[in-house]
Coordinates of C-alpha atoms in Angstrom, one line a residue:
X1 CA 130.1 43.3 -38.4
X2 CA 127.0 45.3 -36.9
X3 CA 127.0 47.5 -34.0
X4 CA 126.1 44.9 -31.9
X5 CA 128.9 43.0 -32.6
X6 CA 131.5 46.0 -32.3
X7 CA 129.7 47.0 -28.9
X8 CA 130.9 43.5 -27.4
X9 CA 134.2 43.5 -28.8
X10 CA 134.6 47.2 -27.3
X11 CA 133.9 45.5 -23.7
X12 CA 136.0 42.8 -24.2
X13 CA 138.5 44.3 -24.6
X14 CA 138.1 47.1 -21.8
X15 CA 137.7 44.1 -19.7
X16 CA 140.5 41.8 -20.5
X17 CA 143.6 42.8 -18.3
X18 CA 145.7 45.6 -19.0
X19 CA 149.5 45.1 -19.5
X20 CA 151.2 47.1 -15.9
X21 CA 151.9 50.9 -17.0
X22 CA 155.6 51.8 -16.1
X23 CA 155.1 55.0 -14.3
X24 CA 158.3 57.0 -14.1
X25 CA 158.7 58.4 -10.6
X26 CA 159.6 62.4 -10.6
X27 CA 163.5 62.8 -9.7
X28 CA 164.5 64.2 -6.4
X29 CA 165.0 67.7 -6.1
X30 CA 166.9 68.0 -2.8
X31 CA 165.3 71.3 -2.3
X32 CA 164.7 70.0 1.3
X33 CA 168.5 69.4 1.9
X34 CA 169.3 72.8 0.4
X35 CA 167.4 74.5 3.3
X36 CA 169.1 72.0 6.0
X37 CA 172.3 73.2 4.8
X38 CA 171.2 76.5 5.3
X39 CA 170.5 76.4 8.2
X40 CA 173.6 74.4 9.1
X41 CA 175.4 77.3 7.9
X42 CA 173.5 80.2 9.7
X43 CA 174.3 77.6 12.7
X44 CA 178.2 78.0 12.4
X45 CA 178.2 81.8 11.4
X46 CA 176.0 82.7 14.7
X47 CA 178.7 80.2 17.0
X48 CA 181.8 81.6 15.3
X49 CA 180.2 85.7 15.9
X50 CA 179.3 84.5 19.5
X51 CA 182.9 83.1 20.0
X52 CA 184.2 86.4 18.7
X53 CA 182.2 88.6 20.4
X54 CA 182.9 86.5 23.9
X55 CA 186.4 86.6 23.2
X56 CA 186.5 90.3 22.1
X57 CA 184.0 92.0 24.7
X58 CA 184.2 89.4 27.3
X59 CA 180.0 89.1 26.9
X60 CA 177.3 88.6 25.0
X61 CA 174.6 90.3 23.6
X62 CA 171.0 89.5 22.0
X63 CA 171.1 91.3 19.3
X64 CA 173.3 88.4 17.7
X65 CA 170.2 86.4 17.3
X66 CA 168.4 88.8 15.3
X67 CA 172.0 88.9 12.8
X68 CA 171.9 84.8 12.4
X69 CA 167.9 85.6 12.3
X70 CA 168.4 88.1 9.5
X71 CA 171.3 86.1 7.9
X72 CA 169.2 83.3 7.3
X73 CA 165.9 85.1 6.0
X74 CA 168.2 86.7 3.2
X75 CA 169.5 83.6 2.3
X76 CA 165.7 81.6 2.5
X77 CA 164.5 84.2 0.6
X78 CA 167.0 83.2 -2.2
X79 CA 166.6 79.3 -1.1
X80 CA 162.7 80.2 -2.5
X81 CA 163.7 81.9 -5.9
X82 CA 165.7 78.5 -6.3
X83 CA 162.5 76.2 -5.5
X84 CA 160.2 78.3 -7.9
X85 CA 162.5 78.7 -10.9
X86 CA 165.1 76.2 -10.9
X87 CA 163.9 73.0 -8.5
X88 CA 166.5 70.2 -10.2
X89 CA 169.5 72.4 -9.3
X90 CA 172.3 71.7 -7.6
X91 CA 171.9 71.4 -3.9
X92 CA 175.1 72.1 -2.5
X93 CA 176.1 75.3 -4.4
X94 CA 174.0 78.3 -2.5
X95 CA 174.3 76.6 1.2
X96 CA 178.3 76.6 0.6
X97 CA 178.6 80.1 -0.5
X98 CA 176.1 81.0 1.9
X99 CA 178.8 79.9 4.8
X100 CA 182.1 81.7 2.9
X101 CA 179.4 84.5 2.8
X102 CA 179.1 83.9 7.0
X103 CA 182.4 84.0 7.8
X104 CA 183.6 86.2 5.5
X105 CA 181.0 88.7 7.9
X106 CA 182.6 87.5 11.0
X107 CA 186.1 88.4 10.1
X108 CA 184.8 91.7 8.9
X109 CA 183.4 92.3 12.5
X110 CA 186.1 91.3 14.4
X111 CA 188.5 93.3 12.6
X112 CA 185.9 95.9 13.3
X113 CA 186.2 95.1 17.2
X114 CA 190.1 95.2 16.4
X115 CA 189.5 99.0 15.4
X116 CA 189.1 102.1 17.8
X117 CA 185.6 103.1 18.6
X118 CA 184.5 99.3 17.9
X119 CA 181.6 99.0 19.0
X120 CA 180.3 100.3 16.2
X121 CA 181.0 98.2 12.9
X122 CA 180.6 100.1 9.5
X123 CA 182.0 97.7 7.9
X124 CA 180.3 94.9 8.7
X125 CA 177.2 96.6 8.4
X126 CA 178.2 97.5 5.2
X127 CA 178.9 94.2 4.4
X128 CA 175.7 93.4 5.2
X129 CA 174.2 95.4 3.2
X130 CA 176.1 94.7 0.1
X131 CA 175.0 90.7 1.0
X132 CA 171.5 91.6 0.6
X133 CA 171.9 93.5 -2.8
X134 CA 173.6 90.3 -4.1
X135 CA 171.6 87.7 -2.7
X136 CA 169.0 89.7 -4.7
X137 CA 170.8 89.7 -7.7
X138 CA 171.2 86.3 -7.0
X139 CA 167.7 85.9 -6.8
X140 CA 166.8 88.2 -10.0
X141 CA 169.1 86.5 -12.3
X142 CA 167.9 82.9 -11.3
X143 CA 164.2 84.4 -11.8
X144 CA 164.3 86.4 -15.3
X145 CA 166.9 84.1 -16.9
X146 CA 164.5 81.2 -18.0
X147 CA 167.2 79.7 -20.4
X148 CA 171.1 80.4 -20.0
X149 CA 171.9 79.6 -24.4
X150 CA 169.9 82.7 -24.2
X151 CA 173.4 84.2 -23.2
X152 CA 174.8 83.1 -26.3
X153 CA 172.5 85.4 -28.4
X154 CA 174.8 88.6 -26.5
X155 CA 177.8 87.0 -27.0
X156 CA 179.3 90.0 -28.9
X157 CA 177.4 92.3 -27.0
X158 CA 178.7 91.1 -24.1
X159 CA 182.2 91.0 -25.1
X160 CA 182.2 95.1 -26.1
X161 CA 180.4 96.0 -22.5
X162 CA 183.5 93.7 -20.7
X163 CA 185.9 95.9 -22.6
X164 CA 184.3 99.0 -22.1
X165 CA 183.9 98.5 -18.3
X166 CA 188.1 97.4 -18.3
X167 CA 189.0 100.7 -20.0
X168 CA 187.0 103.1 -18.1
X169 CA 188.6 102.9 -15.1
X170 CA 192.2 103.9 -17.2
X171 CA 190.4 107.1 -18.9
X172 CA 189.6 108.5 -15.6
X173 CA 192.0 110.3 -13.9
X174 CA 193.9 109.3 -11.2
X175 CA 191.4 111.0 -8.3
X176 CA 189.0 109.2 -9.4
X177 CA 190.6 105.9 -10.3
X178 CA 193.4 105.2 -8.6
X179 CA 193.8 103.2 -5.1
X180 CA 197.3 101.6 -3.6
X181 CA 199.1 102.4 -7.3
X182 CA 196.0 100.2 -9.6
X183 CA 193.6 102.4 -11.7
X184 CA 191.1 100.3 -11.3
X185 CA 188.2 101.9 -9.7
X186 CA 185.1 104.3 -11.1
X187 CA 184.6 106.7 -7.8
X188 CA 182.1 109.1 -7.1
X189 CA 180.9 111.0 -4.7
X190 CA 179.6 108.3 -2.0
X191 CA 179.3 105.1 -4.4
X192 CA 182.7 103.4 -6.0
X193 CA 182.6 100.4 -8.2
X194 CA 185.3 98.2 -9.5
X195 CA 184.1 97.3 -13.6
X196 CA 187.0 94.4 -13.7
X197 CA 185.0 91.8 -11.2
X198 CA 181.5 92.5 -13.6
X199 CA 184.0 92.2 -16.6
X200 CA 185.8 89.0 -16.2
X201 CA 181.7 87.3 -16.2
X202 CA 180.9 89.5 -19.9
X203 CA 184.1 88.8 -21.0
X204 CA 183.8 84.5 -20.4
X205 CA 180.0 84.4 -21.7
X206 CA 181.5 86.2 -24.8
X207 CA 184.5 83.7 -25.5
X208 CA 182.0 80.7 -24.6
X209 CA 179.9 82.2 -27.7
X210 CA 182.8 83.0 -30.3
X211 CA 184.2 79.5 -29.4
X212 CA 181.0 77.5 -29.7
X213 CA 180.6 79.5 -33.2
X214 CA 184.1 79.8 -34.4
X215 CA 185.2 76.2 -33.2
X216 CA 186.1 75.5 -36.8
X217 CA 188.7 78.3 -36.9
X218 CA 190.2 77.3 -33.4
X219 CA 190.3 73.3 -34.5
X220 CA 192.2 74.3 -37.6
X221 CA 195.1 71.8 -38.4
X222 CA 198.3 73.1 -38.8
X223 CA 201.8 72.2 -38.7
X224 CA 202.6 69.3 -36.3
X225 CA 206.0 70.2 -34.0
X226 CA 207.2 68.5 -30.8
X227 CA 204.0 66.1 -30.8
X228 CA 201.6 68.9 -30.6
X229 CA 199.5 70.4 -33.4
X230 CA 199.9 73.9 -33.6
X231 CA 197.5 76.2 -34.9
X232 CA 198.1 78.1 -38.4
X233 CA 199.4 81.7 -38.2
X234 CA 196.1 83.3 -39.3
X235 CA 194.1 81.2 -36.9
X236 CA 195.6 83.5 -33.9
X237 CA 193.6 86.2 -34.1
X238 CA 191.6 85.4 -30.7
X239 CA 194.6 84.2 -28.7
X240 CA 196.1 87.8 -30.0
X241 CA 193.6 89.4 -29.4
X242 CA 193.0 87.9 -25.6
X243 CA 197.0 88.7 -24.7
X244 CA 196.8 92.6 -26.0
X245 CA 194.0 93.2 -23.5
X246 CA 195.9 91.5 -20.5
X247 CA 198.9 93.2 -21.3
X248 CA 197.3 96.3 -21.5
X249 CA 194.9 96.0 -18.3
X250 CA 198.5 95.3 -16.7
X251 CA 200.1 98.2 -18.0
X252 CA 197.8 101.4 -18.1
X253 CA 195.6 99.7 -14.9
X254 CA 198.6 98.2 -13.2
X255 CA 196.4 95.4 -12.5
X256 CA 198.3 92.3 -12.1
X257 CA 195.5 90.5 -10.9
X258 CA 193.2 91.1 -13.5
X259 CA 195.5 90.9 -15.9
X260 CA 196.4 87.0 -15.2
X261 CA 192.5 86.2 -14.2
X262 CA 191.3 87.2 -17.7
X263 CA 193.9 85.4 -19.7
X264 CA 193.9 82.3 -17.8
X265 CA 190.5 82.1 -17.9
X266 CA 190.8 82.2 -22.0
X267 CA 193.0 80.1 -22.4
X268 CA 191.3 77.1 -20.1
X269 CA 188.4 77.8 -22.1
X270 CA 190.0 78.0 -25.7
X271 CA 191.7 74.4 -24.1
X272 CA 187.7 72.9 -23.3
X273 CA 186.8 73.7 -26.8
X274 CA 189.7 72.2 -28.8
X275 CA 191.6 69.9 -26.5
X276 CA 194.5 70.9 -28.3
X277 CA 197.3 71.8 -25.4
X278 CA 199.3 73.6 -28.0
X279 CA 196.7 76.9 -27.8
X280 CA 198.0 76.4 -23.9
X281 CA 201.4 76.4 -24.7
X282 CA 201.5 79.4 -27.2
X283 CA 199.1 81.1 -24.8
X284 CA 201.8 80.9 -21.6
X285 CA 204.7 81.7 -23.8
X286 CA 203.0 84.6 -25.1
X287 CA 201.9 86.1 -21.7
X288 CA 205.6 85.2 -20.1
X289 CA 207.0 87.8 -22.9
X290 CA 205.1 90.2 -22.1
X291 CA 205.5 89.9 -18.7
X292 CA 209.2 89.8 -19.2
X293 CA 208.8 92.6 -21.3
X294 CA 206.3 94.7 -18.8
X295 CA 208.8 93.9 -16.2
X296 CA 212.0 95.5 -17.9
X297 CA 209.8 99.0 -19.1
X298 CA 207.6 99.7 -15.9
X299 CA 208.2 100.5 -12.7
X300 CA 205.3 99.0 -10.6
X301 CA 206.0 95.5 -12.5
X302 CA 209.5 95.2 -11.4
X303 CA 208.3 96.8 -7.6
X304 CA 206.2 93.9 -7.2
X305 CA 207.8 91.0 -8.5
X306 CA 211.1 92.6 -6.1
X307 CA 208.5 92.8 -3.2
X308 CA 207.9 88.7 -3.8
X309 CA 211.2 88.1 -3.8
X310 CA 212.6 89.4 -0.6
X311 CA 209.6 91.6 1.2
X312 CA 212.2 91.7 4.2
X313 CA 214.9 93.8 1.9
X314 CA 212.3 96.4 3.0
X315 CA 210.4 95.4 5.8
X316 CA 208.8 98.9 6.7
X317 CA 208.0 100.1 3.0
X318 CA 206.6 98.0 0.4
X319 CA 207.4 94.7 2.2
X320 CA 205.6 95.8 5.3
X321 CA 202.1 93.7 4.0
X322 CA 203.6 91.1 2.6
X323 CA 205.9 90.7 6.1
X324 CA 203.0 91.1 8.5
X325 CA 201.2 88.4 6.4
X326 CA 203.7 85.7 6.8
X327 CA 203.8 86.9 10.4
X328 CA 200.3 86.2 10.8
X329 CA 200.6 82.5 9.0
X330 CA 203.7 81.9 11.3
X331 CA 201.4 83.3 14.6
X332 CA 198.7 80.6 13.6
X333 CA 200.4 77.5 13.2
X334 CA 198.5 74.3 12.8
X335 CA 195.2 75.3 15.3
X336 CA 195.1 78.9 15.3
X337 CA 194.9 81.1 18.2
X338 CA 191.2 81.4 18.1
X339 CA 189.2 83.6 16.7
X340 CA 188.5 86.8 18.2
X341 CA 192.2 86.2 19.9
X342 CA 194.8 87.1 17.1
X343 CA 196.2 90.3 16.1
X344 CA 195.0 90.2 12.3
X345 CA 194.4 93.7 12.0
X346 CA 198.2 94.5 12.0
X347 CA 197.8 93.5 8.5
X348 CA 197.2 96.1 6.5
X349 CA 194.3 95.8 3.9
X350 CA 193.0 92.7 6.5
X351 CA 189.5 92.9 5.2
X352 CA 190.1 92.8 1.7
X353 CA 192.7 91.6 -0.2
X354 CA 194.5 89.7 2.9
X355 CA 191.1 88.2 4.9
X356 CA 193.0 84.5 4.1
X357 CA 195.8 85.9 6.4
X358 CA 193.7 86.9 8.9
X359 CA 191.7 83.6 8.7
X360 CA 195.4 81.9 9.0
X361 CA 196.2 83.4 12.0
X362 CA 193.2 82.7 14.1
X363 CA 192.3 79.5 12.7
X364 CA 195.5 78.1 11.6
X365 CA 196.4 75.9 8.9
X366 CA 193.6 73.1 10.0
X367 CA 190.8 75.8 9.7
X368 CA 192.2 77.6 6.5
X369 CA 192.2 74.3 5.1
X370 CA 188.6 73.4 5.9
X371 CA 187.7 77.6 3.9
X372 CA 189.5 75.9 0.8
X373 CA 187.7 72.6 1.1
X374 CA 184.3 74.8 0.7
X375 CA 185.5 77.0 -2.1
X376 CA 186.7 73.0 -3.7
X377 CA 183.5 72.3 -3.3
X378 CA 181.9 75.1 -5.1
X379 CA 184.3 74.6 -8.3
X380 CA 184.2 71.0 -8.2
X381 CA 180.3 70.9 -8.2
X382 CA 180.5 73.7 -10.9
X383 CA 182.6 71.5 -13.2
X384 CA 180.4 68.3 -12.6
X385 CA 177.6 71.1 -14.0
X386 CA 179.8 71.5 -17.1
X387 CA 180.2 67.9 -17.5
X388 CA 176.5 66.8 -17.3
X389 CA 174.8 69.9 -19.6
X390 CA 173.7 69.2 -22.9
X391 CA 174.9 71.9 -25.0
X392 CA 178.3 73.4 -25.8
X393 CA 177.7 76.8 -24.5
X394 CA 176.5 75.8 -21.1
X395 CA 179.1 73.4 -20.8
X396 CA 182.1 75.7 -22.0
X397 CA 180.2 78.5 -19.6
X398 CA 180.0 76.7 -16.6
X399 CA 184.0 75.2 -16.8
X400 CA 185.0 78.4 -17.7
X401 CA 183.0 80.3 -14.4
X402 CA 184.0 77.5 -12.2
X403 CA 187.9 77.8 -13.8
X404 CA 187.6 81.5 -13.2
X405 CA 186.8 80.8 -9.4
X406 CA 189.5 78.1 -8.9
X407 CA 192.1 80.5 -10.6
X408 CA 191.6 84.0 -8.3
X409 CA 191.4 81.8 -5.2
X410 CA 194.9 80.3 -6.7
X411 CA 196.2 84.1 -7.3
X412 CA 194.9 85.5 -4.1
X413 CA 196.2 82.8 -1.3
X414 CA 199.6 82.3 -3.4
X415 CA 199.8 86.0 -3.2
X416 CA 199.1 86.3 0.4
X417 CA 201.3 83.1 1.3
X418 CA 204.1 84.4 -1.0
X419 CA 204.2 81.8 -3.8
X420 CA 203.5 84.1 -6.3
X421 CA 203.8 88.3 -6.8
X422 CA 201.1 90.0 -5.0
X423 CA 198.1 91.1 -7.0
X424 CA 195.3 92.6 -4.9
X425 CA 192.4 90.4 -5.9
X426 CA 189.8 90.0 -3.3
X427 CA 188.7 86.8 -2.1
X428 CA 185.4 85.5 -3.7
X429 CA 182.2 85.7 -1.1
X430 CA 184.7 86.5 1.7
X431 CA 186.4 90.0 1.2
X432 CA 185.0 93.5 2.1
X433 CA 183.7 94.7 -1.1
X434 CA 180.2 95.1 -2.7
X435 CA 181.6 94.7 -6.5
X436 CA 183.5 91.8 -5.9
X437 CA 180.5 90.5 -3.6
X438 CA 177.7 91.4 -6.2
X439 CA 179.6 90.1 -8.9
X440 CA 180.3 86.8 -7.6
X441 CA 176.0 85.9 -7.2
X442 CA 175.6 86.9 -10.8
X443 CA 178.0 84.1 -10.9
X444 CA 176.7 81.8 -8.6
X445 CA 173.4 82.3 -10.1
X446 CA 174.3 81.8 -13.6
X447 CA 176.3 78.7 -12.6
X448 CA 172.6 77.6 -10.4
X449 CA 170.7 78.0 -13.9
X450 CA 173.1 75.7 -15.7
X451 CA 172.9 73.1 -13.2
X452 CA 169.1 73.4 -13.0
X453 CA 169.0 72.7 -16.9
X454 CA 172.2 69.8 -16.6
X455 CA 169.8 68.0 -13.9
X456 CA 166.4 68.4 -14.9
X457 CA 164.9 65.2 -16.5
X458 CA 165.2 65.0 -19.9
X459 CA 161.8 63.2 -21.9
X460 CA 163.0 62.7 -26.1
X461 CA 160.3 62.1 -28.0
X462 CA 160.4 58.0 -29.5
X463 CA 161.0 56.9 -32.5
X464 CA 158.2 56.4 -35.5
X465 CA 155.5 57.5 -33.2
X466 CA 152.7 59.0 -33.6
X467 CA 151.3 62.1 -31.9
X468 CA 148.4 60.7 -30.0
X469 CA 151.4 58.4 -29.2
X470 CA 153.8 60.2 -28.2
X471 CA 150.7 62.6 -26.1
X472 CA 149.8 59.3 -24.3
X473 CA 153.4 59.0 -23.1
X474 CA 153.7 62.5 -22.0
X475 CA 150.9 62.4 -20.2
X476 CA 151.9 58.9 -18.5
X477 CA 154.9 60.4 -17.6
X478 CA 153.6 63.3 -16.1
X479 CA 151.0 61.0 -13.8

């Protein structure tokens, strides 16, 4: 054929009609509905610190609109570190916390009211301050960490920094570690840290590594009893392993809280990986003997489980806390008595380990109910993440973060409420505490990574194609 000839076939054919291109249209990021919510919940935490302040200085001041004014720049500022670094993630997660966050800070201040001199709040301030520091962590970790398997590459490295920062606090001395009977504190002089709330997140993105590597070792068959298949002898090393440290962050920290927070996180997350419920049986057994056992040899084991028991066998000693709590549950009822119009700071440790009491009180059962519905939220959402990743690590990470949440809220409001011993863990996002609070974001914002990388859309590359091909299709898909 001569040129002619392939000139006229070349406009035929760029003439003849063209079969429809199937443009894909880009996903929905619900950026947009992350910054409504935000704003919904700078809404509520401005109404519920003018209802307090109304109720506890009988006025109202201006200053509150440059708080809800501040409160909601920090938290835009980490609503823009989500929309440039991870746009497909979840849309719920920040504006949730963001309002346990809120009212966490109005408790805080109206137990500062509650105090003498009130109308000056350190701790709120404080508070505030300490929100600002972890919304920037927040905002750091979502920035820098471009990838979260890149976590899995400082599995073990993370696992030795989690114990290190456990048994600091029960080398120091008691001056410098000690608070209400638990070493587990690093103080000094105008800064104090608590290395357990930091540890717990080291410690979980190190068992998500070993498991994802080792899950061979942990799948192992062994003998087959009672319908379950239990694991062979030498195969226990990690459950072993796991129980020692609780045991010993129970005994030599007197840290019951920690103590049960760490194992149960392991074993959910040893359960993820294998499905085998017989690493959950061993695991329980296990840690009831050496509870049994830690209750028999030391003293502040057997004070606290005797506290939970009967607090009212001594009602002005160690009962005292435990007594005013349930007084402040029974004081609430169903509605509360309004906030700003309780008595929670006859509590003692209000703003910290008992801030569910003091939310009980003034907003009853109903409005304690509707704080639990938001931290369900936040787990349930984090567990949906786990389901929809890709790869094993992020999926066994983000159950085992969102596991971790689910089971301190469990230890801290059946402490409180008396269903189980107390333990002194804080309450996530709510509590007085910058550890806890700073903490918790490098959580949240390890969980907001996942989810980015569980939702994003996902292009494979098609089968027995070429390259020009296959760069075509990218670049259809892209239009």
């Amino acid at each position: 054929m001569t040129r002619a000839g392939d000139d006229e076939a070349t406009r035929a054919l760029s003439t003849a009609p063209q079969p429809p291109v199937a443009v894909t249209p880009p996903l929905p990021t619900r950026r947009n509905s992350e910054l409504l919510l935000l704003c919904f919940a700078t809404v509520i935490t401005a109404a519920a610190l003018t209802i307090v302040q109304a109720n506890q200085d009988r006025g109202l001041r201006w200053d509150l609109v440059t708080y809800a004014a501040a409160f909601l720049a920090v938290f835009v500022g980490a609503h823009l570190a989500i929309r440039r670094f991870a746009p497909y993630a979840d849309p719920l997660l920040l504006p949730v916390v963001a309002l346990l966050n809120g009212l966490g800070l109005v408790m805080i201040h109206r137990l500062d009211l509650a105090s003498p001199g009130h109308h000056s709040g350190p701790s709120a301030n404080q508070q505030m301050l300490w929100t600002v520091v972890g919304v920037a962590a927040f905002a750091l970790v979502v920035s820098s960490l471009k990838d979260h398997r890149q976590l899995a590459r400082y599995g073990y490295i993370s696992g030795l920094a989690g114990l290190v920062l456990l048994a600091i606090p029960a080398m120091l001395p008691a001056s410098f570690s000690e608070q209400n009977g638990a070493k587990i504190w690093i103080r000094l002089p105008g800064f104090s840290i608590q290395p357990a709330e930091f540890s717990k997140i080291l410690l979980l993105i190190f068992f998500s590594a070993v498991l994802v590597a080792k899950r061979g070792l942990f799948t192992s068959a062994g003998k087959h009893v009672l319908g379950m298949d239990l694991p062979r002898p030498r195969d226990l090393a990690p459950l072993l392993a796991a129980w020692v440290i609780s045991v010993g962050v129970m005994v030599f920290e007197k840290d019951l809280g920690t103590s049960l927070l760490l194992y149960a996180s392991f074993l959910v997350v040893v359960y993820l990986a294998t499905q085998r419920f017989s690493w959950v049986v061993i695991g329980l057994a296990l840690f009831a003997l050496g509870s049994v056992a830690a209750y028999y040899v030391f003293d502040h084991v057997r004070v606290r489980v005797q506290t939970w028991l009967d607090p009212f066998a001594d009602p002005d000693g160690n009962g005292y806390q435990m007594v005013q709590s349930l007084f402040s549950f029974a004081t609430g009822g169903i509605f509360g008595t309004g906030l700003g119009n309780g008595q929670p700071d006859t509590v003692p440790a209000a703003s910290t380990d008992f801030i569910v009491a003091a939310f009980g009180e003034e907003l009853g059962l109903v409005g304690l109910a509707g704080i639990l519905m938001l931290y369900t939220i936040v787990i349930i959402r984090g567990m949906r993440t786990a389901i929809a990743v890709r790869d094993s690590f992020g999926k066994l990470l983000a159950a085992g973060l969102s596991s971790t949440l689910a089971i301190q809220l469990f230890i801290v409001v059946g402490g409180v409420t008396k269903l189980i011993p107390l333990t002194g863990l804080t309450t996530p996002w709510m509590s007085y505490g910058g550890s806890s609070l700073l903490a918790n974001y490098v959580l949240l914002a390890i969980v907001v990574r996942i989810s980015h990388a569980a939702r994003r859309p996902f292009r494979a590359r098609p089968r027995n194609t070429s390259p020009i091909a296959a760069a075509s299709t990218e670049v259809i898909e892209r239009v």
